[in-house]
PDB file of C-alpha atoms and ligand atoms in Angstrom:
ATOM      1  CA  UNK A 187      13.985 -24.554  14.856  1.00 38.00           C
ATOM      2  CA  UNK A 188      11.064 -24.561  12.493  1.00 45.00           C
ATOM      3  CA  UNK A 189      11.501 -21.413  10.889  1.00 46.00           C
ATOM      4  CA  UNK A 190      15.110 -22.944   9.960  1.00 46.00           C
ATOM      5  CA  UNK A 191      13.549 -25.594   7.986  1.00 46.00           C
ATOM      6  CA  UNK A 192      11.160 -23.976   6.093  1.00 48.00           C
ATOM      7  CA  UNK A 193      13.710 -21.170   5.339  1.00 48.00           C
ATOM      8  CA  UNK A 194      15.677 -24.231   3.788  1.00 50.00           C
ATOM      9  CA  UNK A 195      12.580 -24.988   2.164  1.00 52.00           C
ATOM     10  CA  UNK A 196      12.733 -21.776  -0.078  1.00 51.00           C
ATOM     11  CA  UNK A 197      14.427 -20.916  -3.803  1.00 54.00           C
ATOM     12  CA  UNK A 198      17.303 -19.216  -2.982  1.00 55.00           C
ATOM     13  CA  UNK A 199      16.113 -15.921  -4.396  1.00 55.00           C
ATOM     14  CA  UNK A 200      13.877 -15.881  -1.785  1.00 56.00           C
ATOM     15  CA  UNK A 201      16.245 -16.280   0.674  1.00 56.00           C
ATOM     16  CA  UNK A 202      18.207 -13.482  -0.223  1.00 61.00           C
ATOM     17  CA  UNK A 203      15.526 -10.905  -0.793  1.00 63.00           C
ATOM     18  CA  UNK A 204      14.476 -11.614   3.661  1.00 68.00           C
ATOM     19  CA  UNK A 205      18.416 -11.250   4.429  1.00 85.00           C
ATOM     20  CA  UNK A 206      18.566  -7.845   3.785  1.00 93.00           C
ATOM     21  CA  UNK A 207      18.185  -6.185   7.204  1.00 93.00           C
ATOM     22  CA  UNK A 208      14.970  -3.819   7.461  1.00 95.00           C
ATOM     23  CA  UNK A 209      15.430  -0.360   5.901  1.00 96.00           C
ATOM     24  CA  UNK A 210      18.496  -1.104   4.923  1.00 96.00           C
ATOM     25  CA  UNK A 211      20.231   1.739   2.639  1.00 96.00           C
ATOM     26  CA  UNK A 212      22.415  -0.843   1.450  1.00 95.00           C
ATOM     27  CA  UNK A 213      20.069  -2.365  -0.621  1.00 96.00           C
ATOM     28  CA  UNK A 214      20.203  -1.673  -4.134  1.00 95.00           C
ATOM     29  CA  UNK A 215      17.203   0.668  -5.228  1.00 96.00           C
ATOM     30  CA  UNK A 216      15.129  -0.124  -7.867  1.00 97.00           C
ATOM     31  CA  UNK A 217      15.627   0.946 -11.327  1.00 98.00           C
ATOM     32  CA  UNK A 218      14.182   3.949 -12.151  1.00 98.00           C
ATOM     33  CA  UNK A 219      11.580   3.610 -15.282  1.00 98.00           C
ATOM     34  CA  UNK A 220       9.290   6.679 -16.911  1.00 97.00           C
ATOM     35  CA  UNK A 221       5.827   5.243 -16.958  1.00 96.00           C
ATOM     36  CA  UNK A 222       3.504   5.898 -19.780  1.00 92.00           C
ATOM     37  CA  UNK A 223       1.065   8.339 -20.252  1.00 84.00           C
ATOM     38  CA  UNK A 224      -1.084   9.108 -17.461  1.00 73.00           C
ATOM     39  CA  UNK A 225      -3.393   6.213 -16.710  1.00 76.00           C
ATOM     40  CA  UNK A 226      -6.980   6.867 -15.176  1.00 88.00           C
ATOM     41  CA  UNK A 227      -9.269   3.663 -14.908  1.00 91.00           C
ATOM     42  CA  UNK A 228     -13.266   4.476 -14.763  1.00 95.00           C
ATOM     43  CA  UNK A 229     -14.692   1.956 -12.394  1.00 97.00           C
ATOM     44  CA  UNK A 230     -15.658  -0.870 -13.973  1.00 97.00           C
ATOM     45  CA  UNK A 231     -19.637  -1.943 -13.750  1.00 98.00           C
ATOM     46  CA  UNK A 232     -18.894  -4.298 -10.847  1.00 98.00           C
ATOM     47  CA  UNK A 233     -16.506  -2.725  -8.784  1.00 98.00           C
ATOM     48  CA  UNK A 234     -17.570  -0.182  -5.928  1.00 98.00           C
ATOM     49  CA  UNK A 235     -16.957   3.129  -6.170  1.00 98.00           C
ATOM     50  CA  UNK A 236     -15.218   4.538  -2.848  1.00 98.00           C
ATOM     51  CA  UNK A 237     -14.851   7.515  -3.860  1.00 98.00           C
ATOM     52  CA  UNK A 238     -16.208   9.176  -7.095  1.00 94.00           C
ATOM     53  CA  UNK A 239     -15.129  12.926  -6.644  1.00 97.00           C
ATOM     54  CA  UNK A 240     -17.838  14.061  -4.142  1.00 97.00           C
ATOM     55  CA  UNK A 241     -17.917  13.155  -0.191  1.00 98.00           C
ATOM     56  CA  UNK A 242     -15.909  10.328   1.712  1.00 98.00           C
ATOM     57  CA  UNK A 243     -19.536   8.950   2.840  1.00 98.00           C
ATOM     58  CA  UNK A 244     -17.684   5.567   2.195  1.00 98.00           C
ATOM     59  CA  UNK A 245     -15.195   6.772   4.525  1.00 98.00           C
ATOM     60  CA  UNK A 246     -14.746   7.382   8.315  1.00 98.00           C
ATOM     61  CA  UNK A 247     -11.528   8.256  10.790  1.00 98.00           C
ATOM     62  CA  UNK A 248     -10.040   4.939  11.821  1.00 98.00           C
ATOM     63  CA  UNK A 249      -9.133   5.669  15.229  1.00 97.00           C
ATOM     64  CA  UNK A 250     -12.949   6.577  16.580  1.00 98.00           C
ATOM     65  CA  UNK A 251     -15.326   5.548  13.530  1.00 98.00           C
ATOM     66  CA  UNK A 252     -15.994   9.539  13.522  1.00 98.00           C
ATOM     67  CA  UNK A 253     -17.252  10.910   9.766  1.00 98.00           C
ATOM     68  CA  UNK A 254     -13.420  11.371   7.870  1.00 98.00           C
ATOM     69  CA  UNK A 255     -11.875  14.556   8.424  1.00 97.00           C
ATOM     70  CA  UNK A 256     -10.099  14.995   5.340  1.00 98.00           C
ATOM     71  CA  UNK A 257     -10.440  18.043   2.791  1.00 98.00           C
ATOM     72  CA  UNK A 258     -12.589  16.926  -0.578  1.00 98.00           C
ATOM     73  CA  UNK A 259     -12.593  19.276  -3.478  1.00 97.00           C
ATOM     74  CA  UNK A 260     -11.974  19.410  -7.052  1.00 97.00           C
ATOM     75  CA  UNK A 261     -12.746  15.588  -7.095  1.00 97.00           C
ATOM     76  CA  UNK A 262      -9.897  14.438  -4.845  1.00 98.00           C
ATOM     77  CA  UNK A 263      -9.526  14.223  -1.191  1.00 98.00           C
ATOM     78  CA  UNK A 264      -6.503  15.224   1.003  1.00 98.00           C
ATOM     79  CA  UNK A 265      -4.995  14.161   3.778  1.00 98.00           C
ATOM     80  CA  UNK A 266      -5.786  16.674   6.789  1.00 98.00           C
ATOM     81  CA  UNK A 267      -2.964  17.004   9.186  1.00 98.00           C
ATOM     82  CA  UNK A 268      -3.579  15.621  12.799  1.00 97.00           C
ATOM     83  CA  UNK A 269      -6.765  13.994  11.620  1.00 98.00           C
ATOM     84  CA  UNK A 270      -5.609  10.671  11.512  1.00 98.00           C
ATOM     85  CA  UNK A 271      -6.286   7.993   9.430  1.00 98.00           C
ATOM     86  CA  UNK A 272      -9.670   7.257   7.530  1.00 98.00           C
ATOM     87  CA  UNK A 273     -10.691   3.219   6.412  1.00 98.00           C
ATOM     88  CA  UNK A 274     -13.787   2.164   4.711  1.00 98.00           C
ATOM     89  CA  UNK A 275     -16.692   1.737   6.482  1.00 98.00           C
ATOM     90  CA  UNK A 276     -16.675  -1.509   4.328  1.00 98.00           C
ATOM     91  CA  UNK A 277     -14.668  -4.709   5.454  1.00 98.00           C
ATOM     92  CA  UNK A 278     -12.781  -6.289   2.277  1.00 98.00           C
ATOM     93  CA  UNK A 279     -10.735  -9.534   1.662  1.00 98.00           C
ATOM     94  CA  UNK A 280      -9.644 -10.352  -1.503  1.00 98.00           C
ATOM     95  CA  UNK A 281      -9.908  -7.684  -3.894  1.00 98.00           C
ATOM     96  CA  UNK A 282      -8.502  -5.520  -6.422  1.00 98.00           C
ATOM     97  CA  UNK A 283      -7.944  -2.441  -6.088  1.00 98.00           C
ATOM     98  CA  UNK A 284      -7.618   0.846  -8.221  1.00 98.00           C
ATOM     99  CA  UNK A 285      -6.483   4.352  -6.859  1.00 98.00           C
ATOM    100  CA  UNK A 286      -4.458   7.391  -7.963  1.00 98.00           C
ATOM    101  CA  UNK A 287      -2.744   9.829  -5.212  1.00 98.00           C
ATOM    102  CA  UNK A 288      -0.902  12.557  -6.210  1.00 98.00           C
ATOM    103  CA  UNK A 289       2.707  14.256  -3.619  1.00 98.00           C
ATOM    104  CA  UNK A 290       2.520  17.982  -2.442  1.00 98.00           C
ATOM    105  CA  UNK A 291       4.455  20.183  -5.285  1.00 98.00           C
ATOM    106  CA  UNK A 292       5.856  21.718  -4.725  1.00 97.00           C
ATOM    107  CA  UNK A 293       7.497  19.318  -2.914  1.00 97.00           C
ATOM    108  CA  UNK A 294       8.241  19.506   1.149  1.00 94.00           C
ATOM    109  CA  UNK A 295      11.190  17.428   2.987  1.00 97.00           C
ATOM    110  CA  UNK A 296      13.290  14.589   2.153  1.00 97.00           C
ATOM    111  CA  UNK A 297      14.225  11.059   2.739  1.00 98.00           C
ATOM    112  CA  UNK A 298      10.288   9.652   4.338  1.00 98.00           C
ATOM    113  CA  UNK A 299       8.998  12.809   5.256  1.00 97.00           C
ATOM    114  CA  UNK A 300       8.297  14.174   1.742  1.00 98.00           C
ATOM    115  CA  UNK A 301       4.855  13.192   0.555  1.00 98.00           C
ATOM    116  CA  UNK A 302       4.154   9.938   2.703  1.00 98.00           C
ATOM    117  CA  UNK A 303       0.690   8.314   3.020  1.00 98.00           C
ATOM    118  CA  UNK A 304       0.054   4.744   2.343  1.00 98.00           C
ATOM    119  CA  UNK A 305      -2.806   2.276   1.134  1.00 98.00           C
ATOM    120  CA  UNK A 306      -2.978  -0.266   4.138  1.00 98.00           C
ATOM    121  CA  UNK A 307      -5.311  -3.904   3.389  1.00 98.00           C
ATOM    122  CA  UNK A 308      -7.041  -5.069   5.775  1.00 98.00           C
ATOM    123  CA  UNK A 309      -5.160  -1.678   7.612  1.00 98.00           C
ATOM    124  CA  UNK A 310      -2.554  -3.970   8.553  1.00 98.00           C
ATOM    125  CA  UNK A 311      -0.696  -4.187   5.297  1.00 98.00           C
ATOM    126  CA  UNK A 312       1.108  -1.288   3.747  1.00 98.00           C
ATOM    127  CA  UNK A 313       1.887  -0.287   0.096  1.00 98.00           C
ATOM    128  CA  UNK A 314       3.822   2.793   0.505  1.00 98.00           C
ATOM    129  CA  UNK A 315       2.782   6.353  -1.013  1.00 98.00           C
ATOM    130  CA  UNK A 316       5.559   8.528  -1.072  1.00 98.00           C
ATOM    131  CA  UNK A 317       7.396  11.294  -3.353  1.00 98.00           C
ATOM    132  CA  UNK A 318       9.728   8.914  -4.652  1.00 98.00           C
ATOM    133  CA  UNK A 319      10.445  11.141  -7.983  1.00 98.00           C
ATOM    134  CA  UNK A 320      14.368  11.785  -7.546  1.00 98.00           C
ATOM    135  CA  UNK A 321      14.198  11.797  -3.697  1.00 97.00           C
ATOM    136  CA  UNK A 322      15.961   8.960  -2.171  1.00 97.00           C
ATOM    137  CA  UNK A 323      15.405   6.719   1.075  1.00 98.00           C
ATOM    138  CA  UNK A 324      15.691   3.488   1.753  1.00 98.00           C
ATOM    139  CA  UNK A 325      14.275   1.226  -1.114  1.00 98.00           C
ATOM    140  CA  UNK A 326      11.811  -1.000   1.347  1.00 97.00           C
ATOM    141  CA  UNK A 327      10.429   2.126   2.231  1.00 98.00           C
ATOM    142  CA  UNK A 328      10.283   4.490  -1.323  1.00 98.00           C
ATOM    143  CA  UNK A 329       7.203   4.737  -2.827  1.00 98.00           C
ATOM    144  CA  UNK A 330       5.508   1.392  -3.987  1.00 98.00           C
ATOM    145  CA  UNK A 331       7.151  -0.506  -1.442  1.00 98.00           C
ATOM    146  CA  UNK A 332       5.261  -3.264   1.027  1.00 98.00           C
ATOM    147  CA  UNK A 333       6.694  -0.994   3.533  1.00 97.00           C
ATOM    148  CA  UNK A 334       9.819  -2.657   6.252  1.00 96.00           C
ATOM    149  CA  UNK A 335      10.140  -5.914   3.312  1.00 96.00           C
ATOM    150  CA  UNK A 336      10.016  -5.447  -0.394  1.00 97.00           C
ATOM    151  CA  UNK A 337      10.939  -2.807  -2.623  1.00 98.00           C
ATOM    152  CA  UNK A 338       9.092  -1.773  -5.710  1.00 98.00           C
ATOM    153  CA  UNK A 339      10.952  -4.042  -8.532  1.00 98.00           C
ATOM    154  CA  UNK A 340      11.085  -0.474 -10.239  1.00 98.00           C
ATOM    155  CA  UNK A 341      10.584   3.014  -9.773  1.00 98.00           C
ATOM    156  CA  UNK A 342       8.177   4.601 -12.193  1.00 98.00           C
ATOM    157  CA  UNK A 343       7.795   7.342 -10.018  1.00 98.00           C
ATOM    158  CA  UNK A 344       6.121  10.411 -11.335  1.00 98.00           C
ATOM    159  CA  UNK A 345       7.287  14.109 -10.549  1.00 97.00           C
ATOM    160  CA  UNK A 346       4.956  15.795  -7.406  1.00 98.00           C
ATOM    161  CA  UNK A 347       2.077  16.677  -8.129  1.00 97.00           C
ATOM    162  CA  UNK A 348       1.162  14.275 -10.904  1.00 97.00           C
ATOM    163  CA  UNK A 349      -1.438  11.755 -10.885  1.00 97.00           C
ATOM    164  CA  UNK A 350      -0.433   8.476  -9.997  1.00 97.00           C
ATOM    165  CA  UNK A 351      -2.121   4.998 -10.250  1.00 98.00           C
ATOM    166  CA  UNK A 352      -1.930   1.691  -7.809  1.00 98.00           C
ATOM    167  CA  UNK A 353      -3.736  -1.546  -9.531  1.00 98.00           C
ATOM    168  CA  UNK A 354      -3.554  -3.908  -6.844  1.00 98.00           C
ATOM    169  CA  UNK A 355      -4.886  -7.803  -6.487  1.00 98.00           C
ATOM    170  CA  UNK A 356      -4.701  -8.680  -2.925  1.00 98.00           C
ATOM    171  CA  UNK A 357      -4.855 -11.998  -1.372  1.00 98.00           C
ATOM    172  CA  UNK A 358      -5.585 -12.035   2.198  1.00 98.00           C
ATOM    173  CA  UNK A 359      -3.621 -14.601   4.419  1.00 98.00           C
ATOM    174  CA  UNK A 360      -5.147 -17.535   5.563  1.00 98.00           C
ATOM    175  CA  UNK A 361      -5.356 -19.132   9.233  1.00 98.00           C
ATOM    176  CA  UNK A 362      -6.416 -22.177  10.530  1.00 96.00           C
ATOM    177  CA  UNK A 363      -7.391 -23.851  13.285  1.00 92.00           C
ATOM    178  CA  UNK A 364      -5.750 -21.799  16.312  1.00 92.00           C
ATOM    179  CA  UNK A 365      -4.800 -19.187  14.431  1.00 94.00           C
ATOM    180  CA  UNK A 366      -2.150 -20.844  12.471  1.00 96.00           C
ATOM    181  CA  UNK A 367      -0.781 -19.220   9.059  1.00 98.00           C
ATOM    182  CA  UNK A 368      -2.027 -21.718   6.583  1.00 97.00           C
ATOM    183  CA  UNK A 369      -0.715 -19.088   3.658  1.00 98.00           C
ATOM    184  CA  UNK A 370       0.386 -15.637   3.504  1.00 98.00           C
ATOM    185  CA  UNK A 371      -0.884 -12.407   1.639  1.00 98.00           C
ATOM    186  CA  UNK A 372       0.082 -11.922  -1.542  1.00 98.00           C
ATOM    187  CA  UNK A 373       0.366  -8.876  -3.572  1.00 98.00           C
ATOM    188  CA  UNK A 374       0.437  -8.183  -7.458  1.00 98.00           C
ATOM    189  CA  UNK A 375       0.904  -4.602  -8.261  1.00 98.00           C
ATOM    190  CA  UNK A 376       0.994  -2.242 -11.121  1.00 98.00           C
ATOM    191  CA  UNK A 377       2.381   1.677 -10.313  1.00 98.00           C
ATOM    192  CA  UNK A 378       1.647   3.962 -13.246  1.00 97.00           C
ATOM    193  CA  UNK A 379       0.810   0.529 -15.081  1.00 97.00           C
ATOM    194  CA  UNK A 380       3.852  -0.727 -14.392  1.00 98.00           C
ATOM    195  CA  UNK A 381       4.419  -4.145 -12.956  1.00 98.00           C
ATOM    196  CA  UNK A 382       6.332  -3.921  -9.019  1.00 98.00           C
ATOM    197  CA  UNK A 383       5.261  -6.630  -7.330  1.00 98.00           C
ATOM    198  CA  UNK A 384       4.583  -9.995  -8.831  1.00 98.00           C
ATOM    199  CA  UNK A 385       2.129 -12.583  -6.427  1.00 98.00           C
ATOM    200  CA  UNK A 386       4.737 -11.282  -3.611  1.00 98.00           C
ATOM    201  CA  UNK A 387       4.353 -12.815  -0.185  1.00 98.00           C
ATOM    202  CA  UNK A 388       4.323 -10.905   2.479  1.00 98.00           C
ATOM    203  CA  UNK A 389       6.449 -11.922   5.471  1.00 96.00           C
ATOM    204  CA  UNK A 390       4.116 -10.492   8.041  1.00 97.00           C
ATOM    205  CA  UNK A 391       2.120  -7.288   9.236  1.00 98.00           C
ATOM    206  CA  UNK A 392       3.735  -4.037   8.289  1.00 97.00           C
ATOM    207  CA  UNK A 393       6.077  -2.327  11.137  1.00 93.00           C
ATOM    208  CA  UNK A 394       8.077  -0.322  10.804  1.00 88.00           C
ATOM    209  CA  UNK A 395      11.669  -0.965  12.330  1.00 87.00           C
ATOM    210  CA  UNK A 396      10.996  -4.429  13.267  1.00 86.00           C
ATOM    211  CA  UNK A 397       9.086  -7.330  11.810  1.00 86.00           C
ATOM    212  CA  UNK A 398       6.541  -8.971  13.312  1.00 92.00           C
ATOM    213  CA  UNK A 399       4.821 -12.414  12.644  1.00 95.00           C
ATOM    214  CA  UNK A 400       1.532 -12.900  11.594  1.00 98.00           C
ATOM    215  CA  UNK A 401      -1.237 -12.718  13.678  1.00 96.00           C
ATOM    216  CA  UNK A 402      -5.049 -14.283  13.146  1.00 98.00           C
ATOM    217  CA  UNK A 403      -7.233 -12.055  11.943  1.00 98.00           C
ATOM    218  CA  UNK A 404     -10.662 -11.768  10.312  1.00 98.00           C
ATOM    219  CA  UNK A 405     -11.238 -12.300   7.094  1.00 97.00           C
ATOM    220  CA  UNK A 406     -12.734  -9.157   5.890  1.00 98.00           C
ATOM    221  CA  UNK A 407     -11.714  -5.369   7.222  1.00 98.00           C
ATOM    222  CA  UNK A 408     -11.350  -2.009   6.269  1.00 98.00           C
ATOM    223  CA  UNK A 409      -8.825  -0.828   3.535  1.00 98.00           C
ATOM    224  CA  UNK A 410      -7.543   2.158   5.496  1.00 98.00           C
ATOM    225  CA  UNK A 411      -4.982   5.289   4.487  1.00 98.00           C
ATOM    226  CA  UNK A 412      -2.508   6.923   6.590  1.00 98.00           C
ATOM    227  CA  UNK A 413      -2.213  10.629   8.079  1.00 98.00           C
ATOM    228  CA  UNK A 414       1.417  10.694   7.930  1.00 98.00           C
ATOM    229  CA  UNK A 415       1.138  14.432   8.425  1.00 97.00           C
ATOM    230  CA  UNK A 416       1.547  15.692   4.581  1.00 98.00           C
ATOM    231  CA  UNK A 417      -1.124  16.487   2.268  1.00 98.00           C
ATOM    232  CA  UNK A 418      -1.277  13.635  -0.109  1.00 98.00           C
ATOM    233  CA  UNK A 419      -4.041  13.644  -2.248  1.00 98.00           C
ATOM    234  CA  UNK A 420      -6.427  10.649  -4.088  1.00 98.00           C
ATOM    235  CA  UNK A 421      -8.981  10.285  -6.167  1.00 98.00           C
ATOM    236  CA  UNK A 422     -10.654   8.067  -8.213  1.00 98.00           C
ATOM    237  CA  UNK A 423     -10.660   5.033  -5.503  1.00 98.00           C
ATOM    238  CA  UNK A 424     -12.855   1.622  -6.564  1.00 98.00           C
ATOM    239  CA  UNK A 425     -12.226  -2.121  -5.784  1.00 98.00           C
ATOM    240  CA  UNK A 426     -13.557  -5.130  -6.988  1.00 98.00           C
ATOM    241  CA  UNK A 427     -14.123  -7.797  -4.071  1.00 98.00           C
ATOM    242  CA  UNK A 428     -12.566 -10.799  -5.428  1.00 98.00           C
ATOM    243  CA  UNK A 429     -13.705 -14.754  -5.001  1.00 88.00           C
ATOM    244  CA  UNK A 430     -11.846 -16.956  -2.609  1.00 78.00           C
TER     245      UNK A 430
HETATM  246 MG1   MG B 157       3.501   5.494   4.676  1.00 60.28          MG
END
C-alpha cells in the first residue's frame, strides 16, 4: 500500500521510465551520438590515483581480498578470465569518479556477451561497460546503463578498441534509523563527455532479472569491477571523495 502512494507522489515522467519491465527490448534505445575527440583527464591534485599505469597495489580480488589477478601492461589493466572481480582496497561514499576502459577489437559475441565489465559503487551499484558501438541489446543493459533500470539518455559509444571515458558523481543512499531508505543514490554521468544520466535515482541494488529493494548498508565500501569473462581493459582510474 505504501509504495502506491509514493508512486502517486512522483512526476509522471518518472512513472513511466519504472513501467518499463526489466530488460525490456521494447524500450526505445537511446539515440546514438559521436562523442568528441578522445577525452583523457590527468588526475587532478586532490583526487587519488587508483591506478596510474603501473601495478593494481590499490587493488585486490573481491571475492577473497587476494592481490588482483588481472594482466597490467602498457599502462592499462585487463580483465583476466576466471579471476573474478577486483575492488579497492579503499572504502568510498560520495565521490567522483574518472575512468576510461576500452572493448576487445576486434570485437567477440553479441547482444551482452561482447565486451561486458562494469564499474560497480559501493560494488552494489552498476554502470554498465559494454561494446555498445553498433551492437544491440536491450537498452537498460547497453553500455552506460545503471544496469536492470535506466538506459544511457544517449549512446556515444565508441568503436572497440577505443578509449573510452566515465565521469561519474555518485551519491550514496542514505538510511536511517532501522535501516530505513531516507534517500536513494543518485548518479550524474558523462560517457565520452557526454551527459547520460542526470542526478538519476536509483530504484535499488543492481540485479539482474529482477529488482530488488534497498538494503542498509555502510556508508563507505569498495568501488569494485566485474570479471564478466571478456578482456576489457582500463586505465587511467582516480576519484575524488566527495563531502556529505
Ligand atoms: Mg556488466
Amino acid at each position: 500500500m505504501r509504495r502506491v502512494a509514493l508512486l502517486a507522489l512522483l512526476p509522471a515522467t518518472v512513472m513511466a521510465e519504472q513501467q518499463w519491465p526489466q530488460h525490456s527490448r521494447e524500450r526505445p534505445a537511446p539515440a546514438v551520438v559521436t562523442p568528441g575527440a578522445a577525452v583523457s583527464t590527468p588526475a587532478p591534485s586532490d583526487a587519488i590515483v587508483l591506478f596510474d599505469g603501473k601495478d593494481l597495489s590499490k587493488w585486490r580480488t573481491r571475492k577473497d581480498k587476494s592481490p588482483a589477478g588481472w594482466k597490467v601492461e602498457k599502462g592499462y589493466f585487463e580483465v583476466v578470465k576466471g579471476t573474478g572481480d577486483i575492488e579497492t582496497a579503499q572504502g568510498f561514499g560520495d565521490c567522483q569518479l574518472h575512468i576510461e576502459w576500452s572493448a576487445p577489437a576486434p570485437a567477440v559475441g553479441q547482444d551482452q556477451d561482447r565486451g561486458n565489465s562494469g564499474v560497480f559503487f559501493q560494488g552494489i551499484y552498476e554502470l554498465q561497460v559494454l561494446d555498445s558501438y553498433q551492437s544491440a541489446t536491450y537498452p537498460d543493459g547497453q553500455a552506460g546503463a545503471l544496469y536492470g533500470q535506466y538506459p544511457p539518455l544517449v549512446n556515444p559509444a565508441r568503436p572497440p578498441g577505443e578509449w573510452q571515458s566515465y565521469d561519474v558523481v555518485y551519491r550514496r543512499p542514505r538510511f536511517g534509523p532501522e535501516g530505513k531508505l531516507v534517500s536513494p543514490a543518485r548518479i550524474t554521468a558523462f560517457w565520452n563527455g557526454v551527459l547520460i544520466h542526470d542526478a538519476q535515482e536509483l530504484m535499488g541494488p543492481t540485479t539482474n532479472k529482477v529488482r530488488t529493494p534497498y538494503s542498509a548498508h555502510a556508508d563507505n565500501l569498495p568501488l569494485s569491477l566485474q570479471d564478466h569473462s571478456h578482456p576489457v581493459r582500463f586505465r587511467n582510474v582516480w576519484i575524488r571523495e566527495l563531502r556529505e
